[in-house]
mmCIF file of C-alpha atoms in Angstrom:
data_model
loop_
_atom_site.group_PDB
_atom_site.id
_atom_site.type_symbol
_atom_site.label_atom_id
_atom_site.label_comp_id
_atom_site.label_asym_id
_atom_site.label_seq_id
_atom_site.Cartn_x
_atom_site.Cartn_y
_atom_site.Cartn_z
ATOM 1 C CA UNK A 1 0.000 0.000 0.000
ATOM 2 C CA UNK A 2 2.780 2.227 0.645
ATOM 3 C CA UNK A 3 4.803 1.268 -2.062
ATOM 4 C CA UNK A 4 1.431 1.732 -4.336
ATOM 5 C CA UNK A 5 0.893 5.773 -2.578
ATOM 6 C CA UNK A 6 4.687 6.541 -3.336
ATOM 7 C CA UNK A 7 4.343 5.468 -7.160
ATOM 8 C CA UNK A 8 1.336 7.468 -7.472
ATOM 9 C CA UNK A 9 3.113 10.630 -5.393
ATOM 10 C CA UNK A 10 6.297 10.504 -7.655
ATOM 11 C CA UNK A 11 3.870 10.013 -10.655
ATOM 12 C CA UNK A 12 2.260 13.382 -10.302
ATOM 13 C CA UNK A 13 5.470 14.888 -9.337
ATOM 14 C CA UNK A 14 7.005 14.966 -12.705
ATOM 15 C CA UNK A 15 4.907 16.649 -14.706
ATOM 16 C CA UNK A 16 4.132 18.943 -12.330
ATOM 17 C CA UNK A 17 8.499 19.859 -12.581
ATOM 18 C CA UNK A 18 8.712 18.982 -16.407
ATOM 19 C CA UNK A 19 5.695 22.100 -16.787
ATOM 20 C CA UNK A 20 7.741 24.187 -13.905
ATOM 21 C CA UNK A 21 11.247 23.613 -16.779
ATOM 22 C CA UNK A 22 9.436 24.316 -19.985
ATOM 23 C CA UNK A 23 7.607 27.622 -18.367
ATOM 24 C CA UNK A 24 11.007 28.812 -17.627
ATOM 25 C CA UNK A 25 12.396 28.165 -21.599
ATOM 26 C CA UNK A 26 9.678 29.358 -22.663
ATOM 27 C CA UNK A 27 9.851 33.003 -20.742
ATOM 28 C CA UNK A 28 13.604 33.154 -21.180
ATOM 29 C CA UNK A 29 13.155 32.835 -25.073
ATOM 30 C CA UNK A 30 10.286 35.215 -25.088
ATOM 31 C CA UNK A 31 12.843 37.841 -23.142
ATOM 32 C CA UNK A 32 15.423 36.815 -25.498
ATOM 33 C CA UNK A 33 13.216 38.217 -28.826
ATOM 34 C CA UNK A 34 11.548 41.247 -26.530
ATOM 35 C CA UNK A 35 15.064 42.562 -26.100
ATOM 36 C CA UNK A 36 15.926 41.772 -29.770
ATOM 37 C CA UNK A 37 13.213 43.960 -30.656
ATOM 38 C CA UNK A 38 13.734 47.261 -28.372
ATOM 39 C CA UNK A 39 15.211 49.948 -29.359
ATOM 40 C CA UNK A 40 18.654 50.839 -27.942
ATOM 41 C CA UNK A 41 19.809 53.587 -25.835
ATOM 42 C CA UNK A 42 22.208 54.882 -28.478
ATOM 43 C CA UNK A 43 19.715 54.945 -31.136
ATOM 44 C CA UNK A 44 18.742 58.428 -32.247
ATOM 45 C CA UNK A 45 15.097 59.162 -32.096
ATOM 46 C CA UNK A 46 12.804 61.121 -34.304
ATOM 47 C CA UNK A 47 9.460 62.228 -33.330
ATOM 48 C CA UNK A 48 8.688 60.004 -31.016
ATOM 49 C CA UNK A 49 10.491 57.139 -33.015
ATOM 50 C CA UNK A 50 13.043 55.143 -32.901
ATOM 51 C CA UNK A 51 15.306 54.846 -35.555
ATOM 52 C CA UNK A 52 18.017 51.986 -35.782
ATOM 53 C CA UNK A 53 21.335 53.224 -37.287
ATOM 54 C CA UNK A 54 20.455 50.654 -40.051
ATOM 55 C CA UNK A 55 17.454 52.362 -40.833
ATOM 56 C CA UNK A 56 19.324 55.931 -41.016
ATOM 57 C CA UNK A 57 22.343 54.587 -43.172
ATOM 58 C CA UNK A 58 19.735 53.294 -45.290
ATOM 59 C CA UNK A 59 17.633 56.650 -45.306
ATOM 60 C CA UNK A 60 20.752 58.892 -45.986
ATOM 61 C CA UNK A 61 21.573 56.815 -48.907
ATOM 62 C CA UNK A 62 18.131 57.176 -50.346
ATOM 63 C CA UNK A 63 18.245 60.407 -50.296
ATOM 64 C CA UNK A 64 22.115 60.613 -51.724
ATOM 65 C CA UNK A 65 23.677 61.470 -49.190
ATOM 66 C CA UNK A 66 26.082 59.806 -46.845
ATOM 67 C CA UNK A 67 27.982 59.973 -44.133
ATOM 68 C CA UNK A 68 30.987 59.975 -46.656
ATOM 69 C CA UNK A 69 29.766 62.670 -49.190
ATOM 70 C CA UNK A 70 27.364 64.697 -46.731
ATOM 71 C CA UNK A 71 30.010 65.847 -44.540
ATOM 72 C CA UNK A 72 28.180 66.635 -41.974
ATOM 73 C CA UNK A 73 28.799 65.809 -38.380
ATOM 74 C CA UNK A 74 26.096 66.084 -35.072
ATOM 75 C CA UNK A 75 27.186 67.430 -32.165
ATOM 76 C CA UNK A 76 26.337 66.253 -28.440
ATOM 77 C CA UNK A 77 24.159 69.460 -28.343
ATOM 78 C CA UNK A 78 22.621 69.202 -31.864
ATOM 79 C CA UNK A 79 25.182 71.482 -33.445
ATOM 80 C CA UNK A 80 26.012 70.901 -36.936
ATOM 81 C CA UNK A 81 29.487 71.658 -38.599
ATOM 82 C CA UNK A 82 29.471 71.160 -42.494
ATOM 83 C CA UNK A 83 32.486 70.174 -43.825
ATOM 84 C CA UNK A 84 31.862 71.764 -47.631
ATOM 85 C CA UNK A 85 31.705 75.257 -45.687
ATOM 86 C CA UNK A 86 34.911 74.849 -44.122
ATOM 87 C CA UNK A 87 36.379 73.852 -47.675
ATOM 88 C CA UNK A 88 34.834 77.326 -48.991
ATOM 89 C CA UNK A 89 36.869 79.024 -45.758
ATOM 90 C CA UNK A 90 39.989 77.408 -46.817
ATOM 91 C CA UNK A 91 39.421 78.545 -50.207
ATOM 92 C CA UNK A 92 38.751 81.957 -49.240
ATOM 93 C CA UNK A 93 41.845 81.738 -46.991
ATOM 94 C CA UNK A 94 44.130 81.218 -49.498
ATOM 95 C CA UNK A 95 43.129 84.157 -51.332
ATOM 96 C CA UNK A 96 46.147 87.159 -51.044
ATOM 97 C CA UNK A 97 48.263 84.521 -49.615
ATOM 98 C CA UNK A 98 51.330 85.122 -50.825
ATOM 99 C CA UNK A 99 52.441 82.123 -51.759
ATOM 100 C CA UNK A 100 49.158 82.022 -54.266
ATOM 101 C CA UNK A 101 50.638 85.817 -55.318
ATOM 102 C CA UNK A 102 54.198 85.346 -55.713
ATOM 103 C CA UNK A 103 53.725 83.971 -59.259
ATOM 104 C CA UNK A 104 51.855 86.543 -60.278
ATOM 105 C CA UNK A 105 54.377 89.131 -58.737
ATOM 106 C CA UNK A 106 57.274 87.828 -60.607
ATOM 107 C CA UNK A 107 55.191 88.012 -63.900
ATOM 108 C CA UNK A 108 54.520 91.808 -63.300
ATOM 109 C CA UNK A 109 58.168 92.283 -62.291
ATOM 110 C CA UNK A 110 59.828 90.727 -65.451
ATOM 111 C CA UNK A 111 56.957 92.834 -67.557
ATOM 112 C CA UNK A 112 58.262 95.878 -65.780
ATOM 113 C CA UNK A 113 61.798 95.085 -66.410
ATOM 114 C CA UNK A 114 61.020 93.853 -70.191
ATOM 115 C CA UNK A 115 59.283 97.903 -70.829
ATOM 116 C CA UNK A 116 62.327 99.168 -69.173
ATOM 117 C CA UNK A 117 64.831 97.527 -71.738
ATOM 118 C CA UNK A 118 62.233 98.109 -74.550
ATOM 119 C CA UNK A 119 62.436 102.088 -73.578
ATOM 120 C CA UNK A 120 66.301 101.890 -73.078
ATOM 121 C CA UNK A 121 67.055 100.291 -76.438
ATOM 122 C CA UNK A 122 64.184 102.598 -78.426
ATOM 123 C CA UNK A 123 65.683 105.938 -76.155
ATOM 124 C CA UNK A 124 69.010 104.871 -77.724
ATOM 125 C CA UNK A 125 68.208 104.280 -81.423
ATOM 126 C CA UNK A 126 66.510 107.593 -81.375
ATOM 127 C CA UNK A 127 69.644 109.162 -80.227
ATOM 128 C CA UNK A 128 71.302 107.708 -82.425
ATOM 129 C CA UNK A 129 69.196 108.789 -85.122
ATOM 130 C CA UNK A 130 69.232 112.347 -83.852
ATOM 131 C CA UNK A 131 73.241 112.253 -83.738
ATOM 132 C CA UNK A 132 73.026 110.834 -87.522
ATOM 133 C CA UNK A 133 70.597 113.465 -88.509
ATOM 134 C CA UNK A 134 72.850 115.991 -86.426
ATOM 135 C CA UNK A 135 76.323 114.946 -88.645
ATOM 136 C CA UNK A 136 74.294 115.083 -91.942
ATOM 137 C CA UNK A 137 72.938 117.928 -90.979
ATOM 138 C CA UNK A 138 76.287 119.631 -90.225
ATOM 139 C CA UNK A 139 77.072 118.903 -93.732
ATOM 140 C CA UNK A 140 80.455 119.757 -95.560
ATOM 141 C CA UNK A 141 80.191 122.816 -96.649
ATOM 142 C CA UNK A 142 83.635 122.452 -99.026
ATOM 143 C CA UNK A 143 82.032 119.500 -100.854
ATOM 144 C CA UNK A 144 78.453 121.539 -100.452
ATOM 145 C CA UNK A 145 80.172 124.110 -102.285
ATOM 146 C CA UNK A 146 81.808 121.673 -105.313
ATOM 147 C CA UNK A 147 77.943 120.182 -105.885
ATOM 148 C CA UNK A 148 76.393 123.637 -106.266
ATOM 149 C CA UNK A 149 78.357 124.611 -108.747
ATOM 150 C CA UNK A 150 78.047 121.978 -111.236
ATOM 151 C CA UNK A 151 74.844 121.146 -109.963
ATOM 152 C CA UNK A 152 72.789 124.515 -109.499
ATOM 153 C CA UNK A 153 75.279 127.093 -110.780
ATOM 154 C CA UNK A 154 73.526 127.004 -114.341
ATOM 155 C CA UNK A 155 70.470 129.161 -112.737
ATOM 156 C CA UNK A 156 72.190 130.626 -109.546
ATOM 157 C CA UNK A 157 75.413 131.228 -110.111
ATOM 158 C CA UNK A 158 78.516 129.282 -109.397
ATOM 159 C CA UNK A 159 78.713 131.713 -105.899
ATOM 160 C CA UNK A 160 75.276 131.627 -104.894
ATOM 161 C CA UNK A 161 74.555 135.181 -106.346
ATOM 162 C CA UNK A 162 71.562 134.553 -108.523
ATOM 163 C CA UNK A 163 71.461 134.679 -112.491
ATOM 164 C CA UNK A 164 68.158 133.259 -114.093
ATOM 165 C CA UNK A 165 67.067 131.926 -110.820
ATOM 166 C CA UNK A 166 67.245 134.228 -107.281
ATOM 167 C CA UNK A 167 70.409 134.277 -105.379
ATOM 168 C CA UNK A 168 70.700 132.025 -102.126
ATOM 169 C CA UNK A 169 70.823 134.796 -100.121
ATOM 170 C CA UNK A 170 67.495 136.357 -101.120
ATOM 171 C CA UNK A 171 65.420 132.716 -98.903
ATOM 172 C CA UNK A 172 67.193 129.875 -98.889
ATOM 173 C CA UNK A 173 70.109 130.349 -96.626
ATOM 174 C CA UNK A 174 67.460 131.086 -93.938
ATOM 175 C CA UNK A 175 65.907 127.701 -94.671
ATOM 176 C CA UNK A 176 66.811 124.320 -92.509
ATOM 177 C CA UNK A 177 67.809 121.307 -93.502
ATOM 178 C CA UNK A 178 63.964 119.715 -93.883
ATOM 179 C CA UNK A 179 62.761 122.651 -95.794
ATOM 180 C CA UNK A 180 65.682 122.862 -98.208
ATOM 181 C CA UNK A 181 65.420 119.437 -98.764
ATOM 182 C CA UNK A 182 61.713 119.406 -99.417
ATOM 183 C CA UNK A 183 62.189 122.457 -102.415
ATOM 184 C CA UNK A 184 65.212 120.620 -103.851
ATOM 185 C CA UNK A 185 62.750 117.004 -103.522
ATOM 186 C CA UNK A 186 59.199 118.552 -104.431
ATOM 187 C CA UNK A 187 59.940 122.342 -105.765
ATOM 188 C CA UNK A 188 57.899 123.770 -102.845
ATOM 189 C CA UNK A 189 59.326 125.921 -100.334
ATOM 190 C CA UNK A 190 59.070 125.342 -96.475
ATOM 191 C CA UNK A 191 56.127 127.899 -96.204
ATOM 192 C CA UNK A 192 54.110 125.459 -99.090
ATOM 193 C CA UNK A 193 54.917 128.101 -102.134
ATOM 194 C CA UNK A 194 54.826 126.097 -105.450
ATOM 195 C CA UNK A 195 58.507 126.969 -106.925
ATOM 196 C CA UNK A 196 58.842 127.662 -110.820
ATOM 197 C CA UNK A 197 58.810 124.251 -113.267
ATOM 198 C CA UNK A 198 62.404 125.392 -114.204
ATOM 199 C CA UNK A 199 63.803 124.320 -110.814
ATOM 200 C CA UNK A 200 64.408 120.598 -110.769
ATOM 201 C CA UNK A 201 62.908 118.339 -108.695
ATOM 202 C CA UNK A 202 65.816 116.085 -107.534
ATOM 203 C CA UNK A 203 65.521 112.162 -106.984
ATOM 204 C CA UNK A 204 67.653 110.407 -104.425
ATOM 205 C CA UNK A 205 69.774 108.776 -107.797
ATOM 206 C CA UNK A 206 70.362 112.617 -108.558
ATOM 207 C CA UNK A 207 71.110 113.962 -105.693
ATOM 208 C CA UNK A 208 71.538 111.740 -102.052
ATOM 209 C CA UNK A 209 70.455 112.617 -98.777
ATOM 210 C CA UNK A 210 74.073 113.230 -97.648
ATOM 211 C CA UNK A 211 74.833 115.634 -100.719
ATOM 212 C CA UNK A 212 71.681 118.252 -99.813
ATOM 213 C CA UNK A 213 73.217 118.161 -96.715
ATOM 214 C CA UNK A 214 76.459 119.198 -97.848
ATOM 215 C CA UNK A 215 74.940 121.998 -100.520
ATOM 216 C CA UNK A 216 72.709 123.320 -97.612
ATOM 217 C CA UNK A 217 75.520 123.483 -95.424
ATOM 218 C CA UNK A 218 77.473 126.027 -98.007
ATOM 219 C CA UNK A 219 74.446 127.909 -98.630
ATOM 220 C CA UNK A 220 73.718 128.722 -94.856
ATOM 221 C CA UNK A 221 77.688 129.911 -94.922
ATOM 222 C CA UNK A 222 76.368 132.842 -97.127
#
């Protein structure tokens, strides 16, 4: 009888321990997904909601931008720095810098220094012009002398004093160099007066630069 009560004891026993185990499974695996589930501390929140940082990579990159390109970084208090505007500082920075400027300083420098030599060397081929223009404009009167006389003697006399054309002394010995050159070239005296069609209008095979020179010099000795 006893043995029979202690069979029928342990009997209901068991299942009453193997319910007990499988309650306790059961709840830890239901805690187990719960927690799966939640949200964590760390995940930012928006209105109320709360977003996994899966779910906000995945919404930047719909939207184009990423943590990569978007360069822009939260703060603990909700400031925002973007990184594009301090690339436009940066930028801005560099502008003046000298060592941006130094090129560009160097190129006015040599451009200054090229006009300078441009102006020395034309300065000194105009002087040298003048100082040719100055000797042929000297002249030698012996040789002017020598030309006249074969050359304009015929109508003014081998001296200068005039015979079918007027003396040298009467204009022309007053004249300079340009405007004895132009009546002896074109037949027109300095002041623009047409000269008569019996004075010659020399060419430069006739009569050089060099030799008007020389006559004019003789003719202002008079």
């Amino acid at each position: 009888m006893t043995t029979l009560k202690a069979r029928m004891t342990q009997g209901n026993v068991m299942p009453w321990l193997t319910g007990i185990l499988l309650g306790l499974v059961l709840g830890v695996a239901l805690l187990i997904v719960t927690n799966a589930g939640a949200p964590k501390a760390n995940d930012p929140v928006a209105e109320g909601v709360a977003v996994t940082t899966d779910a906000s990579a995945n919404e930047a990159a719909q939207k184009g931008n990423t943590p990569a390109t978007a360069g822009v970084s939260q703060g603990s208090q909700g400031g925002v720095s973007d990184s594009s505007t301090n690339g436009s500082q940066e930028t801005a920075a560099t502008v003046g810098d000298p060592a941006t400027t130094t090129g560009g300083e160097g190129e006015q420098e040599q451009g200054a220094v090229a006009a300078a030599a441009s102006a020395s060397a034309s300065t000194a081929s105009e002087a040298s012009s003048a100082a040719a223009d100055s000797t042929a404009a000297a002249g030698d009167a012996a040789a002017g002398q020598t030309l006249f006389a074969g050359t304009c003697g015929g109508c003014h006399g081998a001296q200068g004093q005039g015979a079918l054309g007027p003396a040298m002394t009467a204009n022309a010995n007053t004249w300079d160099l340009a405007g004895f050159t132009q009546a002896l070239r074109e037949g027109k005296t300095p002041d623009g007066r047409e000269l008569a069609p019996t004075m010659p209008r020399f060419s430069e095979g006739q009569l050089k630069e060099q030799d008007i020179a020389n006559i004019h010099a003789w003719v202002k000795s008079l």
